[in-house]
mmCIF file of C-alpha atoms and ligand atoms in Angstrom:
data_model
loop_
_atom_site.group_PDB
_atom_site.id
_atom_site.type_symbol
_atom_site.label_atom_id
_atom_site.label_comp_id
_atom_site.label_asym_id
_atom_site.label_seq_id
_atom_site.Cartn_x
_atom_site.Cartn_y
_atom_site.Cartn_z
ATOM 1 C CA MET A 1 -78.732 -85.714 -26.388
ATOM 2 C CA PRO A 2 -79.453 -86.188 -30.100
ATOM 3 C CA ALA A 3 -76.802 -88.895 -30.574
ATOM 4 C CA LYS A 4 -77.928 -92.514 -30.517
ATOM 5 C CA LEU A 5 -75.920 -94.829 -28.298
ATOM 6 C CA LEU A 6 -73.741 -97.480 -29.862
ATOM 7 C CA GLU A 7 -73.833 -100.151 -27.186
ATOM 8 C CA GLY A 8 -71.488 -103.090 -27.424
ATOM 9 C CA LYS A 9 -73.728 -105.455 -25.497
ATOM 10 C CA SER A 10 -76.472 -105.734 -28.102
ATOM 11 C CA VAL A 11 -73.944 -106.224 -30.940
ATOM 12 C CA ALA A 12 -72.131 -108.800 -28.791
ATOM 13 C CA LEU A 13 -75.371 -110.736 -28.212
ATOM 14 C CA LYS A 14 -75.822 -111.340 -31.941
ATOM 15 C CA ILE A 15 -72.208 -112.418 -32.407
ATOM 16 C CA LYS A 16 -72.519 -114.750 -29.383
ATOM 17 C CA GLU A 17 -75.568 -116.431 -30.920
ATOM 18 C CA ASN A 18 -73.503 -117.224 -34.036
ATOM 19 C CA ILE A 19 -70.566 -118.449 -31.940
ATOM 20 C CA ARG A 20 -72.822 -120.802 -29.928
ATOM 21 C CA ALA A 21 -74.353 -122.261 -33.065
ATOM 22 C CA GLU A 22 -70.937 -122.726 -34.658
ATOM 23 C CA ILE A 23 -69.503 -124.431 -31.559
ATOM 24 C CA GLU A 24 -72.429 -126.853 -31.496
ATOM 25 C CA THR A 25 -71.782 -127.763 -35.127
ATOM 26 C CA LEU A 26 -68.050 -128.189 -34.491
ATOM 27 C CA LYS A 27 -68.639 -130.344 -31.400
ATOM 28 C CA SER A 28 -70.990 -132.659 -33.245
ATOM 29 C CA LYS A 29 -68.561 -132.901 -36.191
ATOM 30 C CA TYR A 30 -65.314 -133.455 -34.229
ATOM 31 C CA GLY A 31 -66.574 -134.754 -30.881
ATOM 32 C CA PHE A 32 -64.897 -131.900 -29.011
ATOM 33 C CA GLY A 33 -64.904 -128.117 -29.041
ATOM 34 C CA PRO A 34 -62.360 -125.295 -28.912
ATOM 35 C CA LYS A 35 -60.041 -124.624 -25.995
ATOM 36 C CA LEU A 36 -58.457 -121.359 -24.945
ATOM 37 C CA VAL A 37 -55.413 -121.100 -22.690
ATOM 38 C CA SER A 38 -54.703 -117.806 -21.010
ATOM 39 C CA VAL A 39 -51.184 -117.274 -19.704
ATOM 40 C CA GLN A 40 -50.754 -114.935 -16.757
ATOM 41 C CA VAL A 41 -47.228 -114.069 -15.685
ATOM 42 C CA GLY A 42 -47.254 -112.639 -12.156
ATOM 43 C CA GLU A 43 -50.227 -110.753 -10.724
ATOM 44 C CA ASN A 44 -51.814 -107.611 -12.126
ATOM 45 C CA SER A 45 -55.130 -106.098 -11.048
ATOM 46 C CA ALA A 46 -55.967 -104.788 -14.559
ATOM 47 C CA SER A 47 -55.492 -108.176 -16.201
ATOM 48 C CA GLU A 48 -57.420 -109.933 -13.363
ATOM 49 C CA ILE A 49 -60.613 -108.182 -14.500
ATOM 50 C CA TYR A 50 -60.014 -109.144 -18.132
ATOM 51 C CA ILE A 51 -59.202 -112.749 -17.177
ATOM 52 C CA LYS A 52 -62.451 -113.095 -15.193
ATOM 53 C CA SER A 53 -64.432 -111.735 -18.105
ATOM 54 C CA GLN A 54 -62.644 -114.115 -20.532
ATOM 55 C CA GLU A 55 -63.342 -117.136 -18.359
ATOM 56 C CA LYS A 56 -67.011 -116.238 -17.855
ATOM 57 C CA THR A 57 -67.606 -115.571 -21.550
ATOM 58 C CA ALA A 58 -65.723 -118.696 -22.658
ATOM 59 C CA ARG A 59 -67.673 -120.988 -20.306
ATOM 60 C CA ASP A 60 -70.940 -119.318 -21.242
ATOM 61 C CA LEU A 61 -70.285 -120.051 -24.920
ATOM 62 C CA GLY A 62 -69.072 -123.626 -24.417
ATOM 63 C CA ILE A 63 -65.359 -122.920 -24.921
ATOM 64 C CA ASP A 64 -62.980 -124.827 -22.677
ATOM 65 C CA TYR A 65 -60.900 -122.322 -20.685
ATOM 66 C CA GLU A 66 -57.651 -122.823 -18.800
ATOM 67 C CA LEU A 67 -55.743 -120.182 -16.874
ATOM 68 C CA LYS A 68 -52.031 -120.963 -16.703
ATOM 69 C CA LYS A 69 -50.437 -118.950 -13.915
ATOM 70 C CA ILE A 70 -46.689 -118.457 -14.115
ATOM 71 C CA ALA A 71 -44.427 -116.906 -11.465
ATOM 72 C CA ALA A 72 -43.438 -113.285 -12.147
ATOM 73 C CA ASP A 73 -39.721 -114.095 -11.931
ATOM 74 C CA ILE A 74 -39.769 -116.654 -14.758
ATOM 75 C CA LYS A 75 -36.841 -116.218 -17.155
ATOM 76 C CA GLN A 76 -37.699 -115.099 -20.679
ATOM 77 C CA ASP A 77 -36.392 -118.270 -22.326
ATOM 78 C CA GLU A 78 -38.429 -120.404 -19.893
ATOM 79 C CA LEU A 79 -41.564 -118.482 -20.793
ATOM 80 C CA ILE A 80 -40.793 -119.046 -24.478
ATOM 81 C CA LYS A 81 -40.459 -122.790 -23.765
ATOM 82 C CA ALA A 82 -43.839 -122.783 -21.981
ATOM 83 C CA ILE A 83 -45.432 -121.086 -25.010
ATOM 84 C CA GLU A 84 -43.810 -123.570 -27.389
ATOM 85 C CA LEU A 85 -45.292 -126.374 -25.336
ATOM 86 C CA LEU A 86 -48.741 -124.829 -25.693
ATOM 87 C CA ASN A 87 -48.116 -124.419 -29.446
ATOM 88 C CA LYS A 88 -47.595 -128.202 -29.622
ATOM 89 C CA GLY A 89 -50.552 -129.043 -27.354
ATOM 90 C CA LYS A 90 -53.112 -130.840 -29.548
ATOM 91 C CA SER A 91 -56.073 -129.780 -27.394
ATOM 92 C CA VAL A 92 -55.042 -126.082 -27.271
ATOM 93 C CA ASN A 93 -56.608 -123.967 -30.009
ATOM 94 C CA GLY A 94 -56.014 -120.450 -28.770
ATOM 95 C CA ILE A 95 -53.287 -118.829 -26.665
ATOM 96 C CA ILE A 96 -53.487 -115.427 -25.050
ATOM 97 C CA ILE A 97 -50.616 -113.899 -23.096
ATOM 98 C CA GLN A 98 -51.969 -111.451 -20.552
ATOM 99 C CA MET A 99 -50.418 -108.002 -20.619
ATOM 100 C CA PRO A 100 -48.597 -106.283 -19.102
ATOM 101 C CA LEU A 101 -45.714 -108.722 -18.725
ATOM 102 C CA PRO A 102 -43.062 -108.168 -16.044
ATOM 103 C CA GLN A 103 -40.405 -105.606 -17.033
ATOM 104 C CA HIS A 104 -37.641 -108.158 -17.678
ATOM 105 C CA ILE A 105 -39.706 -109.812 -20.428
ATOM 106 C CA ASP A 106 -39.853 -108.378 -23.950
ATOM 107 C CA ALA A 107 -43.544 -108.524 -24.889
ATOM 108 C CA LYS A 108 -42.918 -107.964 -28.608
ATOM 109 C CA LEU A 109 -40.410 -110.805 -28.705
ATOM 110 C CA ILE A 110 -42.830 -113.099 -26.853
ATOM 111 C CA SER A 111 -45.589 -112.386 -29.384
ATOM 112 C CA ARG A 112 -43.323 -113.855 -32.102
ATOM 113 C CA TYR A 113 -43.289 -117.209 -30.307
ATOM 114 C CA ILE A 114 -47.042 -117.801 -30.261
ATOM 115 C CA SER A 115 -47.977 -120.057 -33.161
ATOM 116 C CA PRO A 116 -49.750 -117.793 -35.715
ATOM 117 C CA LEU A 117 -52.478 -120.457 -35.910
ATOM 118 C CA LYS A 118 -53.143 -120.158 -32.161
ATOM 119 C CA ASP A 119 -52.580 -116.400 -31.913
ATOM 120 C CA ILE A 120 -56.158 -115.363 -31.166
ATOM 121 C CA GLU A 121 -55.236 -111.756 -30.403
ATOM 122 C CA ALA A 122 -53.468 -111.331 -33.748
ATOM 123 C CA VAL A 123 -50.294 -110.043 -32.128
ATOM 124 C CA HIS A 124 -47.902 -112.219 -34.177
ATOM 125 C CA PRO A 125 -46.276 -110.244 -37.043
ATOM 126 C CA GLN A 126 -47.627 -112.792 -39.545
ATOM 127 C CA ASN A 127 -51.206 -112.158 -38.451
ATOM 128 C CA MET A 128 -50.622 -108.404 -38.462
ATOM 129 C CA GLY A 129 -49.274 -108.725 -42.012
ATOM 130 C CA GLU A 130 -52.422 -110.592 -43.081
ATOM 131 C CA ILE A 131 -54.397 -107.470 -42.134
ATOM 132 C CA ILE A 132 -52.436 -105.457 -44.699
ATOM 133 C CA PHE A 133 -53.231 -108.090 -47.330
ATOM 134 C CA GLY A 134 -56.902 -108.070 -46.276
ATOM 135 C CA THR A 135 -56.687 -111.838 -45.742
ATOM 136 C CA ALA A 136 -56.659 -112.023 -41.918
ATOM 137 C CA LYS A 137 -58.725 -114.821 -40.373
ATOM 138 C CA VAL A 138 -58.345 -113.455 -36.846
ATOM 139 C CA LEU A 139 -58.349 -109.739 -36.099
ATOM 140 C CA PRO A 140 -57.044 -107.786 -33.096
ATOM 141 C CA CYS A 141 -60.053 -107.846 -30.760
ATOM 142 C CA THR A 142 -60.503 -104.156 -29.940
ATOM 143 C CA ALA A 143 -59.940 -102.978 -33.510
ATOM 144 C CA ALA A 144 -62.406 -105.611 -34.748
ATOM 145 C CA ALA A 145 -64.887 -104.541 -32.049
ATOM 146 C CA CYS A 146 -64.769 -100.971 -33.394
ATOM 147 C CA MET A 147 -65.480 -102.261 -36.909
ATOM 148 C CA GLU A 148 -68.434 -104.308 -35.611
ATOM 149 C CA LEU A 149 -69.841 -101.188 -33.936
ATOM 150 C CA LEU A 150 -69.546 -99.275 -37.213
ATOM 151 C CA ASN A 151 -71.201 -102.161 -39.049
ATOM 152 C CA SER A 152 -74.101 -101.946 -36.599
ATOM 153 C CA VAL A 153 -74.917 -98.365 -37.606
ATOM 154 C CA PRO A 154 -77.974 -98.640 -39.840
ATOM 155 C CA GLU A 155 -77.359 -97.652 -43.448
ATOM 156 C CA LEU A 156 -73.769 -96.523 -42.847
ATOM 157 C CA GLU A 157 -71.846 -96.782 -46.111
ATOM 158 C CA LEU A 158 -68.162 -96.889 -45.138
ATOM 159 C CA TYR A 159 -66.893 -96.577 -48.715
ATOM 160 C CA GLY A 160 -65.371 -93.109 -49.203
ATOM 161 C CA LYS A 161 -66.091 -91.860 -45.666
ATOM 162 C CA GLU A 162 -63.467 -89.786 -43.836
ATOM 163 C CA ALA A 163 -62.245 -91.215 -40.548
ATOM 164 C CA VAL A 164 -59.800 -90.051 -37.937
ATOM 165 C CA VAL A 165 -58.187 -92.548 -35.576
ATOM 166 C CA VAL A 166 -56.546 -90.998 -32.516
ATOM 167 C CA GLY A 167 -53.857 -93.267 -31.057
ATOM 168 C CA HIS A 168 -51.469 -95.502 -33.008
ATOM 169 C CA SER A 169 -50.841 -98.435 -30.693
ATOM 170 C CA GLU A 170 -50.112 -101.834 -32.197
ATOM 171 C CA ILE A 171 -53.195 -103.419 -30.637
ATOM 172 C CA VAL A 172 -55.778 -100.743 -31.450
ATOM 173 C CA GLY A 173 -54.936 -97.669 -33.544
ATOM 174 C CA LYS A 174 -52.664 -99.148 -36.238
ATOM 175 C CA PRO A 175 -54.696 -102.286 -37.048
ATOM 176 C CA LEU A 176 -57.901 -100.288 -36.939
ATOM 177 C CA ALA A 177 -56.526 -97.801 -39.480
ATOM 178 C CA LEU A 178 -55.742 -100.742 -41.780
ATOM 179 C CA LEU A 179 -59.184 -102.279 -41.328
ATOM 180 C CA LEU A 180 -60.746 -98.939 -42.256
ATOM 181 C CA LEU A 181 -58.461 -98.585 -45.280
ATOM 182 C CA ASN A 182 -59.462 -102.071 -46.400
ATOM 183 C CA LYS A 183 -63.035 -100.740 -46.506
ATOM 184 C CA PHE A 184 -61.963 -97.727 -48.605
ATOM 185 C CA VAL A 185 -62.393 -95.301 -45.732
ATOM 186 C CA THR A 186 -60.095 -92.281 -46.133
ATOM 187 C CA THR A 187 -58.238 -92.614 -42.860
ATOM 188 C CA THR A 188 -56.048 -90.201 -40.908
ATOM 189 C CA VAL A 189 -54.111 -91.433 -37.892
ATOM 190 C CA CYS A 190 -53.284 -88.942 -35.142
ATOM 191 C CA HIS A 191 -50.788 -89.674 -32.377
ATOM 192 C CA ILE A 192 -48.622 -88.104 -29.741
ATOM 193 C CA ALA A 193 -46.862 -85.834 -32.268
ATOM 194 C CA THR A 194 -50.234 -84.531 -33.508
ATOM 195 C CA GLY A 195 -51.064 -83.723 -29.895
ATOM 196 C CA LYS A 196 -47.729 -81.958 -29.365
ATOM 197 C CA ARG A 197 -48.079 -79.955 -32.579
ATOM 198 C CA GLY A 198 -51.500 -78.797 -31.387
ATOM 199 C CA THR A 199 -53.340 -79.849 -34.553
ATOM 200 C CA LEU A 200 -55.487 -82.604 -33.013
ATOM 201 C CA PRO A 201 -58.640 -80.380 -32.946
ATOM 202 C CA GLU A 202 -58.247 -79.592 -36.677
ATOM 203 C CA PHE A 203 -58.208 -83.272 -37.600
ATOM 204 C CA VAL A 204 -61.003 -84.265 -35.216
ATOM 205 C CA LYS A 205 -63.247 -81.479 -36.546
ATOM 206 C CA LYS A 206 -63.117 -83.018 -40.044
ATOM 207 C CA ALA A 207 -63.911 -86.585 -38.970
ATOM 208 C CA GLU A 208 -67.138 -88.163 -40.156
ATOM 209 C CA ILE A 209 -66.019 -91.204 -38.173
ATOM 210 C CA LEU A 210 -63.917 -90.579 -35.085
ATOM 211 C CA ILE A 211 -62.265 -93.358 -33.121
ATOM 212 C CA VAL A 212 -60.222 -92.423 -30.073
ATOM 213 C CA ALA A 213 -57.917 -94.926 -28.355
ATOM 214 C CA VAL A 214 -55.438 -93.057 -26.198
ATOM 215 C CA GLY A 215 -56.186 -93.480 -22.491
ATOM 216 C CA LYS A 216 -56.415 -89.797 -21.506
ATOM 217 C CA ALA A 217 -59.705 -88.674 -19.986
ATOM 218 C CA GLY A 218 -61.274 -85.708 -21.781
ATOM 219 C CA LEU A 219 -58.497 -85.501 -24.416
ATOM 220 C CA VAL A 220 -61.047 -84.899 -27.182
ATOM 221 C CA LYS A 221 -63.303 -81.939 -26.426
ATOM 222 C CA GLY A 222 -66.990 -82.267 -27.222
ATOM 223 C CA ASP A 223 -66.918 -78.994 -29.194
ATOM 224 C CA TRP A 224 -64.442 -80.483 -31.703
ATOM 225 C CA ILE A 225 -66.909 -83.136 -32.864
ATOM 226 C CA LYS A 226 -68.244 -82.664 -36.385
ATOM 227 C CA GLU A 227 -72.025 -82.348 -36.564
ATOM 228 C CA GLY A 228 -73.492 -85.815 -37.244
ATOM 229 C CA ALA A 229 -70.196 -87.675 -36.710
ATOM 230 C CA ILE A 230 -70.008 -91.258 -35.501
ATOM 231 C CA VAL A 231 -67.863 -91.355 -32.371
ATOM 232 C CA ILE A 232 -66.265 -94.497 -30.957
ATOM 233 C CA ASP A 233 -64.440 -93.962 -27.699
ATOM 234 C CA VAL A 234 -62.120 -96.844 -26.861
ATOM 235 C CA GLY A 235 -60.448 -95.141 -23.908
ATOM 236 C CA ILE A 236 -60.884 -96.441 -20.380
ATOM 237 C CA ASN A 237 -59.894 -94.032 -17.615
ATOM 238 C CA ARG A 238 -60.696 -94.030 -13.930
ATOM 239 C CA VAL A 239 -61.561 -90.520 -12.734
ATOM 240 C CA GLU A 240 -62.781 -89.938 -9.179
ATOM 241 C CA GLY A 241 -63.893 -93.559 -8.918
ATOM 242 C CA LYS A 242 -65.777 -93.478 -12.230
ATOM 243 C CA ILE A 243 -64.847 -95.033 -15.576
ATOM 244 C CA VAL A 244 -64.780 -92.486 -18.385
ATOM 245 C CA GLY A 245 -63.504 -92.449 -21.961
ATOM 246 C CA ASP A 246 -61.161 -90.142 -23.854
ATOM 247 C CA VAL A 247 -63.958 -87.993 -25.315
ATOM 248 C CA GLU A 248 -65.983 -85.407 -23.378
ATOM 249 C CA PHE A 249 -69.178 -87.408 -23.600
ATOM 250 C CA ASP A 250 -72.018 -84.973 -22.805
ATOM 251 C CA ARG A 251 -71.057 -82.235 -25.265
ATOM 252 C CA ALA A 252 -69.926 -84.751 -27.904
ATOM 253 C CA ALA A 253 -73.308 -86.498 -27.683
ATOM 254 C CA GLU A 254 -75.028 -83.202 -28.541
ATOM 255 C CA LYS A 255 -73.169 -83.066 -31.857
ATOM 256 C CA ALA A 256 -72.636 -86.690 -32.892
ATOM 257 C CA SER A 257 -75.221 -88.878 -34.624
ATOM 258 C CA TYR A 258 -73.944 -92.030 -32.873
ATOM 259 C CA ILE A 259 -71.650 -92.354 -29.885
ATOM 260 C CA THR A 260 -70.381 -95.173 -27.699
ATOM 261 C CA PRO A 261 -70.970 -94.896 -23.957
ATOM 262 C CA VAL A 262 -68.013 -95.599 -21.644
ATOM 263 C CA PRO A 263 -68.371 -98.082 -20.084
ATOM 264 C CA GLY A 264 -70.689 -100.173 -22.255
ATOM 265 C CA GLY A 265 -69.418 -99.331 -25.736
ATOM 266 C CA VAL A 266 -66.378 -101.126 -27.093
ATOM 267 C CA GLY A 267 -65.549 -103.063 -23.914
ATOM 268 C CA PRO A 268 -68.350 -105.679 -23.923
ATOM 269 C CA LEU A 269 -67.575 -106.542 -27.541
ATOM 270 C CA THR A 270 -63.831 -107.053 -27.203
ATOM 271 C CA VAL A 271 -64.005 -110.315 -25.265
ATOM 272 C CA THR A 272 -66.717 -111.626 -27.608
ATOM 273 C CA ILE A 273 -64.429 -111.054 -30.598
ATOM 274 C CA LEU A 274 -61.698 -112.933 -28.715
ATOM 275 C CA MET A 275 -64.032 -115.951 -28.481
ATOM 276 C CA ARG A 276 -64.911 -115.653 -32.154
ATOM 277 C CA ASN A 277 -61.179 -115.785 -32.855
ATOM 278 C CA VAL A 278 -60.853 -118.984 -30.768
ATOM 279 C CA VAL A 279 -63.533 -120.631 -32.896
ATOM 280 C CA GLU A 280 -61.806 -119.431 -36.066
ATOM 281 C CA ALA A 281 -58.479 -120.808 -34.800
ATOM 282 C CA PHE A 282 -60.141 -124.168 -34.079
ATOM 283 C CA LYS A 283 -61.485 -124.291 -37.634
ATOM 284 C CA GLN A 284 -58.071 -123.419 -39.091
ATOM 285 C CA GLN A 285 -56.440 -126.202 -37.058
ATOM 286 C CA ALA A 286 -59.148 -128.758 -37.744
HETATM 287 P P1 NAP B 301 -51.432 -97.279 -25.674
HETATM 288 O O1 NAP B 301 -50.670 -98.438 -26.163
HETATM 289 O O2 NAP B 301 -50.947 -96.519 -24.488
HETATM 290 O O3 NAP B 301 -51.568 -96.265 -26.888
HETATM 291 C C1 NAP B 301 -52.071 -94.964 -26.732
HETATM 292 C C2 NAP B 301 -51.828 -94.210 -28.006
HETATM 293 O O4 NAP B 301 -52.234 -92.845 -27.862
HETATM 294 C C3 NAP B 301 -50.354 -94.173 -28.387
HETATM 295 O O5 NAP B 301 -50.288 -94.428 -29.767
HETATM 296 C C4 NAP B 301 -49.931 -92.747 -28.068
HETATM 297 O O6 NAP B 301 -48.893 -92.310 -28.891
HETATM 298 C C5 NAP B 301 -51.209 -91.992 -28.343
HETATM 299 N N1 NAP B 301 -51.267 -90.706 -27.652
HETATM 300 C C6 NAP B 301 -50.825 -90.404 -26.414
HETATM 301 N N2 NAP B 301 -51.100 -89.108 -26.125
HETATM 302 C C7 NAP B 301 -51.707 -88.599 -27.198
HETATM 303 C C8 NAP B 301 -52.215 -87.303 -27.507
HETATM 304 N N3 NAP B 301 -52.143 -86.296 -26.651
HETATM 305 N N4 NAP B 301 -52.795 -87.114 -28.721
HETATM 306 C C9 NAP B 301 -52.885 -88.122 -29.611
HETATM 307 N N5 NAP B 301 -52.420 -89.370 -29.365
HETATM 308 C C10 NAP B 301 -51.832 -89.606 -28.172
HETATM 309 O O7 NAP B 301 -52.919 -97.658 -25.356
HETATM 310 P P2 NAP B 301 -53.902 -98.748 -26.050
HETATM 311 O O8 NAP B 301 -53.551 -100.082 -25.563
HETATM 312 O O9 NAP B 301 -54.008 -98.489 -27.515
HETATM 313 O O10 NAP B 301 -55.256 -98.313 -25.351
HETATM 314 C C11 NAP B 301 -55.796 -97.008 -25.505
HETATM 315 C C12 NAP B 301 -56.968 -96.834 -24.547
HETATM 316 O O11 NAP B 301 -57.965 -97.783 -24.894
HETATM 317 C C13 NAP B 301 -56.642 -97.095 -23.077
HETATM 318 O O12 NAP B 301 -57.430 -96.250 -22.282
HETATM 319 C C14 NAP B 301 -57.060 -98.535 -22.863
HETATM 320 O O13 NAP B 301 -57.415 -98.814 -21.520
HETATM 321 C C15 NAP B 301 -58.269 -98.600 -23.767
HETATM 322 N N6 NAP B 301 -58.579 -99.942 -24.264
HETATM 323 C C16 NAP B 301 -59.857 -100.337 -24.203
HETATM 324 C C17 NAP B 301 -60.224 -101.575 -24.678
HETATM 325 C C18 NAP B 301 -61.651 -101.994 -24.636
HETATM 326 O O14 NAP B 301 -61.951 -103.150 -24.836
HETATM 327 N N7 NAP B 301 -62.582 -101.072 -24.417
HETATM 328 C C19 NAP B 301 -59.260 -102.446 -25.198
HETATM 329 C C20 NAP B 301 -57.935 -102.000 -25.300
HETATM 330 C C21 NAP B 301 -57.605 -100.739 -24.827
HETATM 331 P P3 NAP B 301 -47.343 -92.689 -28.544
HETATM 332 O O15 NAP B 301 -47.284 -94.185 -28.428
HETATM 333 O O16 NAP B 301 -46.578 -92.196 -29.697
HETATM 334 O O17 NAP B 301 -47.054 -92.008 -27.239
#
């Protein structure tokens, strides 16, 4: 396997050191530190894992963490009221609404009700707009995690590179494409229509930087990878009891220069970025 592994854990460790130091400074300046409130509507096994990881990381870094559990049958306007209450809460610095929400609740509408100052996942349209301007203080966690992984590649000059992002979701693909553009990376975004047209291999084969965030195991064949490419696989898929990404890892690793393992690549960084966003939100509010 000639490719070097891009492991999220080691990058996360460095960011955590900075977060710890910053929280200590903030606590000694203000007499208290940041607080994160996570809102869980109903039960969901996928979000349970993420919630546990949030709580553990927050406590480990010295961030106050509260899980607010809400019944699955809550009416949409009642949920909005609960969020507005958190917006007003003086001790609450960051709010995260766990996804997925029950079917009767419009997740996009809900994201508009989180105060942009407390929106630590950058899901509010105002915070998304700041990404276009290049002025965002908090970034969508997974997209930012991908950028941190790229930044960790020694001597990688992003300026002028050619990247392909596969997947155009609002939380990963679209913001990531903007973050790359802000760094003058020539960026192509592929999506479901690219897949249907059958041209996905053509685009992937040209990518010096390839980032795949779809959620389909083995979607990107190892043979499509450009020699020496940097490959970031965001996908998380459970296949025969194992977690795998969207890229055929073994063959891709023979061709890439750097590649993220799944698990162990993007995942460990995402929650760390969330905590960095809580600290940033605290500073904005202070
Ligand atoms: P999502 O909202 O379902 O988006 C998937 C995207 O892939 C959509 O834009 C979809 O297009 C596109 N797509 C579907 N089939 C395609 C195909 N054949 N060719 C090209 N594009 C295709 O998912 P997400 O939230 O962005 O997450 C993507 C993956 O990343 C999932 O496996 C998720 O579990 C994982 N993830 C990991 C982390 C982490 O921390 N490691 C964080 C977040 C997500 P359409 O919408 O047009 O159908």
